[in-house]
C-alpha atoms as one frame of an Amber mdcrd trajectory, in Angstrom:
protein
  -1.494 -40.096 -27.702  -2.482 -43.673 -27.057  -3.013 -44.261 -30.772   0.340
 -42.721 -31.570   2.176 -44.946 -29.123   0.539 -48.034 -30.558   0.751 -47.067
 -34.232   3.870 -49.114 -34.924   2.165 -52.190 -33.492  -0.952 -51.578 -35.549
   1.071 -51.107 -38.709   2.723 -54.493 -38.327  -0.121 -56.982 -37.958   1.047
 -60.564 -37.919  -0.571 -61.512 -41.209   2.064 -59.430 -43.012   4.655 -62.025
 -42.051   2.770 -64.837 -43.794   0.672 -67.527 -42.246   2.727 -67.987 -39.080
   0.375 -66.622 -36.452  -1.508 -69.342 -34.519  -4.866 -67.805 -35.415  -3.983
 -67.770 -39.120  -2.855 -71.391 -38.937  -6.062 -72.334 -37.105  -8.132 -70.494
 -39.702  -6.543 -72.322 -42.635  -6.707 -75.666 -40.785 -10.395 -75.149 -39.976
 -11.312 -74.114 -43.497  -9.471 -77.050 -45.050 -11.140 -79.379 -42.530 -14.463
 -77.735 -43.367 -13.795 -78.396 -47.056 -13.288 -82.109 -46.371 -16.320 -82.159
 -44.077 -18.377 -80.448 -46.802 -17.629 -83.178 -49.339 -18.477 -85.825 -46.713
 -21.655 -83.936 -45.777 -22.853 -83.862 -49.393 -22.017 -87.493 -50.130 -22.934
 -89.280 -46.903 -25.589 -87.014 -45.400 -27.413 -86.262 -48.608 -31.003 -84.989
 -48.313 -32.404 -88.096 -49.990 -30.969 -90.382 -47.321 -30.852 -88.161 -44.219
 -33.547 -86.182 -42.452 -33.291 -82.377 -42.276 -32.986 -82.549 -38.471 -29.882
 -84.743 -38.728 -28.324 -82.470 -41.356 -29.058 -79.411 -39.208 -27.549 -81.111
 -36.154 -24.340 -82.236 -37.860 -23.810 -78.846 -39.535 -24.226 -77.135 -36.159
 -21.984 -79.535 -34.201 -19.158 -79.202 -36.724 -19.529 -75.415 -36.708 -19.397
 -75.159 -32.914 -16.311 -77.396 -32.850 -14.478 -75.256 -35.420 -15.290 -72.045
 -33.546 -14.036 -73.447 -30.235 -10.911 -74.829 -31.925 -10.085 -71.432 -33.468
 -11.013 -69.077 -30.637 -11.162 -71.068 -27.406 -13.239 -69.503 -24.667 -13.716
 -66.339 -26.749 -16.220 -68.377 -28.773 -18.592 -67.893 -25.818 -19.353 -64.458
 -27.282 -20.923 -66.060 -30.362 -23.015 -68.446 -28.313 -24.206 -65.705 -25.950
 -25.269 -63.477 -28.847 -27.054 -66.332 -30.628 -28.987 -67.298 -27.479 -29.885
 -63.688 -26.683 -31.239 -63.077 -30.165 -33.131 -66.363 -30.249 -34.815 -65.176
 -27.046 -35.820 -62.027 -28.918 -37.016 -64.114 -31.861 -39.281 -66.145 -29.562
 -40.569 -63.436 -27.211 -40.590 -60.129 -29.104 -43.631 -58.877 -30.960 -43.527
 -59.156 -34.736 -43.701 -55.374 -35.064 -40.466 -54.967 -33.090 -38.569 -58.187
 -33.678 -36.315 -56.672 -36.347 -35.538 -53.560 -34.297 -34.653 -55.434 -31.119
 -32.566 -58.000 -32.980 -30.711 -55.307 -34.901 -29.829 -53.147 -31.913 -28.892
 -56.068 -29.657 -26.714 -57.733 -32.307 -25.021 -54.527 -33.434 -24.669 -53.311
 -29.853 -23.039 -56.534 -28.691 -20.738 -56.566 -31.724 -19.681 -52.966 -31.078
 -18.954 -53.657 -27.408 -16.797 -56.620 -28.441 -14.994 -54.487 -31.029 -14.206
 -51.874 -28.387 -13.112 -54.361 -25.733 -10.970 -56.309 -28.191  -9.018 -53.177
 -29.103  -8.869 -51.023 -25.994  -8.998 -53.652 -23.229  -7.076 -56.497 -24.838
  -4.514 -54.154 -26.469  -4.938 -52.115 -29.611  -4.304 -54.110 -32.746  -4.107
 -57.576 -31.193  -5.057 -60.353 -33.591  -4.302 -63.622 -31.822  -7.752 -63.752
 -30.211  -9.628 -61.964 -32.975 -13.050 -63.562 -32.622 -14.711 -60.575 -34.276
 -14.836 -62.157 -37.761 -17.331 -64.917 -36.898 -19.228 -62.472 -34.685 -19.598
 -60.096 -37.628 -20.960 -62.894 -39.833 -23.399 -64.013 -37.119 -24.568 -60.400
 -36.706 -25.337 -60.196 -40.411 -27.351 -63.405 -40.302 -29.246 -62.480 -37.126
 -30.368 -59.153 -38.551 -31.088 -60.595 -42.005 -33.362 -63.276 -40.557 -35.076
 -60.843 -38.174 -35.985 -58.477 -41.017 -37.169 -61.358 -43.210 -39.364 -62.729
 -40.407 -40.786 -59.230 -39.915 -41.451 -58.988 -43.677 -43.199 -62.364 -43.705
 -45.306 -61.999 -40.575 -45.569 -58.282 -39.861 -46.023 -56.527 -43.197 -48.603
 -56.634 -45.955 -47.528 -58.337 -49.163 -48.309 -55.223 -51.225 -45.852 -53.184
 -49.125 -42.931 -55.463 -49.931 -40.575 -55.221 -52.870 -40.380 -58.270 -55.142
 -37.132 -59.378 -53.487 -38.471 -58.845 -49.969 -41.541 -60.873 -50.870 -39.405
 -63.694 -52.282 -37.191 -63.863 -49.177 -39.879 -63.264 -46.548 -40.045 -65.953
 -43.847 -43.624 -66.968 -43.035 -42.944 -68.810 -39.765 -40.477 -68.351 -36.941
 -37.624 -70.873 -37.136 -37.225 -73.641 -34.587 -34.241 -73.509 -32.241 -32.376
 -76.140 -34.273 -32.999 -74.290 -37.531 -31.907 -71.019 -35.922 -28.578 -72.252
 -34.530 -27.875 -74.284 -37.668 -28.380 -71.229 -39.856 -26.101 -69.101 -37.651
 -23.411 -71.588 -36.619 -23.141 -74.154 -39.441 -19.577 -75.201 -40.236 -19.732
 -74.001 -43.835 -19.944 -70.306 -43.011 -19.368 -69.729 -39.288 -15.640 -68.961
 -39.627 -15.477 -66.802 -42.752 -19.026 -66.463 -44.012 -20.559 -65.527 -46.269
 -23.953 -64.326 -45.122 -26.866 -66.029 -46.868 -30.650 -66.043 -46.770 -32.543
 -68.278 -44.365 -34.907 -69.626 -47.017 -31.987 -70.611 -49.255 -30.228 -72.334
 -46.371 -33.306 -74.309 -45.293 -33.957 -75.317 -48.915 -30.364 -76.584 -49.100
 -30.731 -78.619 -45.890 -34.021 -80.093 -47.107 -32.667 -80.897 -50.566 -34.761
 -78.343 -52.494 -32.005 -75.837 -53.186 -30.846 -76.691 -56.719 -34.298 -77.622
 -57.985 -35.716 -74.393 -56.606 -33.097 -72.356 -58.495 -33.658 -74.321 -61.717
 -37.394 -73.724 -61.526 -36.732 -69.992 -61.176 -35.115 -69.994 -64.641 -37.915
 -72.042 -66.251 -35.692 -75.024 -66.953 -38.399 -76.965 -68.794 -38.731 -74.178
 -71.362 -35.187 -74.990 -72.475 -36.360 -78.340 -73.848 -35.661 -80.557 -70.842
 -38.395 -82.712 -69.307 -36.766 -83.401 -65.947 -34.603 -81.406 -63.587 -30.889
 -82.320 -63.641 -28.620 -82.673 -60.622 -25.850 -80.106 -61.119 -22.513 -81.136
 -59.625 -20.435 -78.517 -57.782 -17.137 -80.348 -58.373 -16.028 -78.217 -61.320
 -16.865 -74.970 -59.518 -15.049 -76.142 -56.384 -11.902 -77.099 -58.318 -11.882
 -73.759 -60.120 -12.244 -71.844 -56.859  -9.535 -73.904 -55.183  -7.172 -72.962
 -58.026  -8.005 -69.290 -57.453  -7.433 -69.847 -53.738  -4.002 -71.376 -54.355
  -2.910 -68.523 -56.632  -4.187 -65.998 -54.085  -2.251 -67.722 -51.316   0.979
 -67.626 -53.339   0.463 -63.935 -54.106  -0.343 -63.291 -50.457   2.891 -64.923
 -49.300   5.013 -63.043 -51.852   3.503 -59.672 -52.785   2.349 -58.800 -49.286
   5.850 -59.293 -47.875   7.467 -57.443 -50.786   5.107 -54.459 -50.620   3.915
 -54.201 -47.001   1.556 -51.452 -45.939   4.262 -50.155 -43.577   6.085 -48.770
 -46.614   3.414 -46.068 -46.945   4.888 -44.308 -43.903   8.547 -44.896 -44.748
  10.743 -41.787 -44.967  11.350 -42.462 -48.654   7.619 -42.495 -49.444   6.743
 -39.503 -47.259   9.684 -37.197 -47.891  11.486 -38.230 -51.083   9.153 -39.785
 -53.656   7.493 -37.456 -56.157   3.747 -37.324 -56.631   3.431 -39.719 -59.572
   5.775 -42.239 -57.956   3.755 -42.026 -54.786   0.480 -42.663 -56.626   1.890
 -45.690 -58.436   3.439 -47.101 -55.281   0.205 -46.579 -53.341  -1.647 -48.550
 -56.031   0.905 -51.393 -55.894   0.780 -51.626 -52.101  -3.017 -51.716 -52.103
  -2.957 -54.376 -54.809  -0.608 -56.426 -52.635  -3.088 -56.298 -49.754  -5.926
 -57.882 -51.781  -4.824 -61.554 -52.075  -5.514 -62.056 -48.369  -9.194 -61.353
 -48.982  -9.273 -63.219 -52.299  -7.908 -66.294 -50.518 -10.267 -66.248 -47.534
 -13.471 -65.440 -49.425 -12.881 -67.794 -52.354 -12.026 -70.671 -50.011 -15.186
 -69.989 -47.981 -17.216 -70.024 -51.198 -15.622 -73.347 -52.208 -16.497 -74.888
 -48.831 -20.181 -74.055 -49.279 -20.184 -75.335 -52.862 -18.497 -78.586 -51.821
 -21.434 -79.197 -49.464 -23.860 -78.582 -52.340 -24.838 -75.045 -51.302 -24.490
 -71.981 -53.514 -26.147 -73.035 -56.776 -27.575 -69.937 -58.444 -29.118 -71.298
 -61.629 -28.057 -71.068 -65.253 -25.973 -68.267 -66.745 -26.600 -66.574 -70.096
 -24.567 -69.252 -71.896 -26.623 -72.095 -70.447 -23.954 -73.206 -67.959 -24.665
 -74.073 -64.357 -23.597 -71.310 -61.954 -22.404 -71.730 -58.384 -21.991 -68.078
 -57.416 -25.016 -67.520 -55.163 -22.694 -67.036 -52.170 -19.661 -65.576 -53.959
 -18.202 -62.618 -52.124 -16.240 -61.084 -54.972 -15.767 -60.964 -58.712 -12.024
 -60.546 -59.194 -12.175 -59.704 -62.890 -14.763 -56.951 -62.418 -12.836 -55.569
 -59.426  -9.589 -55.285 -61.350 -11.277 -53.813 -64.446 -13.770 -51.546 -62.661
 -14.302 -48.207 -64.395 -16.370 -46.673 -61.605 -16.317 -46.596 -57.840 -19.822
 -48.094 -57.849 -18.742 -51.042 -59.986 -15.779 -51.688 -57.719 -17.843 -51.622
 -54.525 -20.584 -53.827 -56.005 -18.075 -56.597 -56.738 -16.078 -56.410 -53.502
 -17.469 -58.178 -50.415 -20.686 -58.748 -52.349 -22.649 -60.463 -49.584 -21.894
 -57.701 -47.093 -22.970 -55.087 -49.647 -26.177 -57.074 -50.164 -26.752 -57.220
 -46.397 -26.250 -53.455 -46.078 -28.730 -52.857 -48.879 -31.385 -55.154 -47.407
 -31.241 -54.030 -43.782 -30.367 -50.356 -44.243 -30.296 -48.771 -47.705 -33.752
 -50.016 -48.773 -35.385 -49.340 -45.415 -34.172 -46.005 -44.031 -36.281 -42.974
 -45.006 -33.456 -40.399 -45.025 -29.881 -40.214 -46.370 -29.627 -43.911 -47.323
 -26.114 -43.626 -48.782 -24.661 -41.861 -45.735 -26.380 -44.125 -43.199 -25.317
 -47.239 -45.132 -21.672 -46.153 -45.066 -21.926 -45.408 -41.338 -23.445 -48.826
 -40.630 -20.719 -50.464 -42.700 -18.004 -48.688 -40.703 -19.648 -49.558 -37.380
 -20.025 -53.206 -38.414 -16.369 -53.443 -39.396 -15.184 -52.151 -36.026 -13.886
 -49.120 -34.176 -10.438 -48.748 -35.679 -10.101 -45.062 -36.679  -8.881 -46.071
 -40.147 -12.261 -47.623 -40.944 -14.001 -44.305 -40.406 -11.487 -42.398 -42.525
 -12.175 -44.894 -45.324 -15.945 -44.863 -45.155 -16.282 -41.112 -44.731 -13.985
 -40.639 -47.712 -16.001 -43.274 -49.550 -19.168 -41.207 -49.158 -17.515 -38.197
 -50.823 -15.955 -40.301 -53.593 -19.279 -42.015 -54.320 -21.162 -38.733 -54.587
 -18.416 -37.165 -56.721 -18.284 -40.185 -59.051 -22.056 -40.087 -59.544 -21.929
 -36.385 -60.420 -19.071 -36.782 -62.912 -20.675 -39.791 -64.599 -24.036 -38.040
 -64.878 -22.610 -34.821 -66.356 -19.804 -36.029 -68.619 -20.203 -39.677 -69.642
 -22.682 -38.963 -72.440 -20.053 -36.862 -74.261 -17.940 -39.987 -74.840 -20.611
 -42.323 -76.197 -20.684 -41.014 -79.772 -17.887 -43.303 -81.001 -16.035 -46.451
 -79.944 -12.733 -44.585 -79.798 -14.040 -41.957 -77.396 -15.726 -44.659 -75.315
 -12.414 -46.554 -75.117 -10.600 -43.408 -73.978 -13.295 -42.785 -71.381 -13.022
 -46.368 -70.076  -9.226 -46.214 -69.803  -9.245 -42.894 -67.978 -12.066 -43.865
 -65.630 -10.356 -47.213 -64.889  -7.136 -45.454 -63.862  -8.971 -42.829 -61.817
 -11.156 -45.474 -60.141  -8.228 -47.691 -59.175  -6.256 -44.766 -57.729  -9.311
 -43.367 -55.939  -9.998 -46.762 -54.378  -6.351 -47.110 -53.315  -6.425 -43.690
 -51.673  -9.783 -44.395 -50.019  -8.998 -47.824 -48.592  -5.418 -47.158 -47.424
  -6.599 -46.053 -43.938  -8.707 -49.246 -43.751  -5.514 -51.286 -44.006  -3.342
 -49.033 -41.812  -6.013 -48.811 -39.078  -4.472 -46.072 -36.895  -4.730 -42.266
 -36.962  -1.085 -41.233 -37.184  -0.101 -43.178 -40.336  -3.356 -42.165 -42.028
  -2.713 -38.465 -41.393   0.866 -38.922 -42.576  -0.362 -40.458 -45.820  -2.940
 -37.730 -46.376  -0.408 -34.952 -45.723   2.129 -36.448 -48.110  -0.526 -36.918
 -50.813  -1.740 -33.340 -50.524   1.663 -31.715 -50.166   2.304 -29.313 -53.028
   6.031 -30.017 -52.852   5.454 -33.583 -54.009   4.477 -32.330 -57.483   7.889
 -30.786 -58.075  10.259 -33.471 -56.801  12.503 -35.083 -59.386
C-alpha cells in the first residue's frame, strides 16, 4: 500500500525534467571543477616534481571538499564508513580482513539505502548520497580482498589476475583515504585497483602499462610519455552529445509513458515492444554522460592509461565504464552486460563470482541488486536477468552452430539475436528505471496480456 501511494512520486524523479535539481547541478559543477582540477593536478603536481605524499594529500582534500559541497552533512556517512573500515584494515587478522570489510561495508551501505528510502521518503533524490557510498564500498571491498590475497594466501592458490593485483603490504592511512576519497572518482567513480592508483600517484602508471606490452620489442629504445589530451577531448565530445540527448530524448520519451493508459490499454503488442525499446534507449544518455565524464576526469589527471591497442595506438580505457558501440550492437545478453557499467561488473566478478563455491551467477546477481539498493524494481530486474542469462546461454549453446556454415546465415543470426537482445534488455531493465512495484506489475501484465496481440 505504501509503495502504491508513492508510485507516482517514484515515477517522476527530478532528473526527468533536465538538470534543474540542486543535486544534479551540484554534480555537474563538481565534475567540471574536478576536470579543471585534474588538468592542474597533472601539470603542476606532476610525480617528477611533487612527492607522493603531497599528491595523495591534495587528491584527498579536493575529494572531501567536493563530497561536502554536493551532499552537506550527509557526507559524514562516507567518512564514518571509511574510518570504520580502516580500523578493520589495521586491527583485523589477515585471514578475516576481507570478510569483515565486506560485511561492514555492505551492511552500512544497505542500512543507508533503507533509511534513505523509507525514513527520508521513498524516491527522494535531493540528498542522494548513496552514489559515492556505493563507489567507496566497491573500493573498500576490492582493497580488502587484494590485501588478503597478498598477505593471507599462497601464490599458487591465486589466479594470474589475483596474483598481479595482490597487495603485499597494508596501506598507510593517507594511502587508504586517498584511494577511497580522491577527487577524481569519489563522486561518480569508477572503481579501480589499489596498485594501479598508487602507481599513478607515484608516477609509475604509464610506464608500468607500457612494460606489460613489451614496448621495447616494438623497436623503441625508451619509454614514451603518452598524453591523455586526445582521449579527454574525445570523451568530452561524447559527454556533450550524451547531455544533449539526455535533455531532449528523456523529456520526449519519459519512463512514465510506460504506465500511460494508451500504452497499457490501447497499443498493440508490436507497438508496445517498439515503444518500450525507445523509452529504454532514451534513459541511457544519463548514464553515458555521467560515466564518460568521470572517465575523462581521471584521464585528465593522467590516470587510466591501459597500454597499446592492436593498431599500435595508445589506449586510455583502463577505467572506462562502458563501450557504447558494443552496447548498441550487442547480439547477446552477455555481450551487453559485459560492456555496461564495466567496472562494477569487474568488481562483482573479483569479489563474488570468482570466489563463491556455489551458484556464482545467482549470488552475483543478488549482490549486484543489494549493492544498487532496496528499490523493488532493482530486484525485479536482477531476478529476471538471471533467467534471461541462463536462457541466452542455452539457446546460444544449442542453436548458434547451425548458423555458422555461411556468411549469409551468420548475418541473419546476428540480426535476429541483436533484435532479441535489445528487446530482452529493455524488458529486463524497465523495472530498474521505474523503481516501484505497481508500475512494474502494470508493465508485466500489459506485456503478457493475450489481448495485446490482436489489437489493431
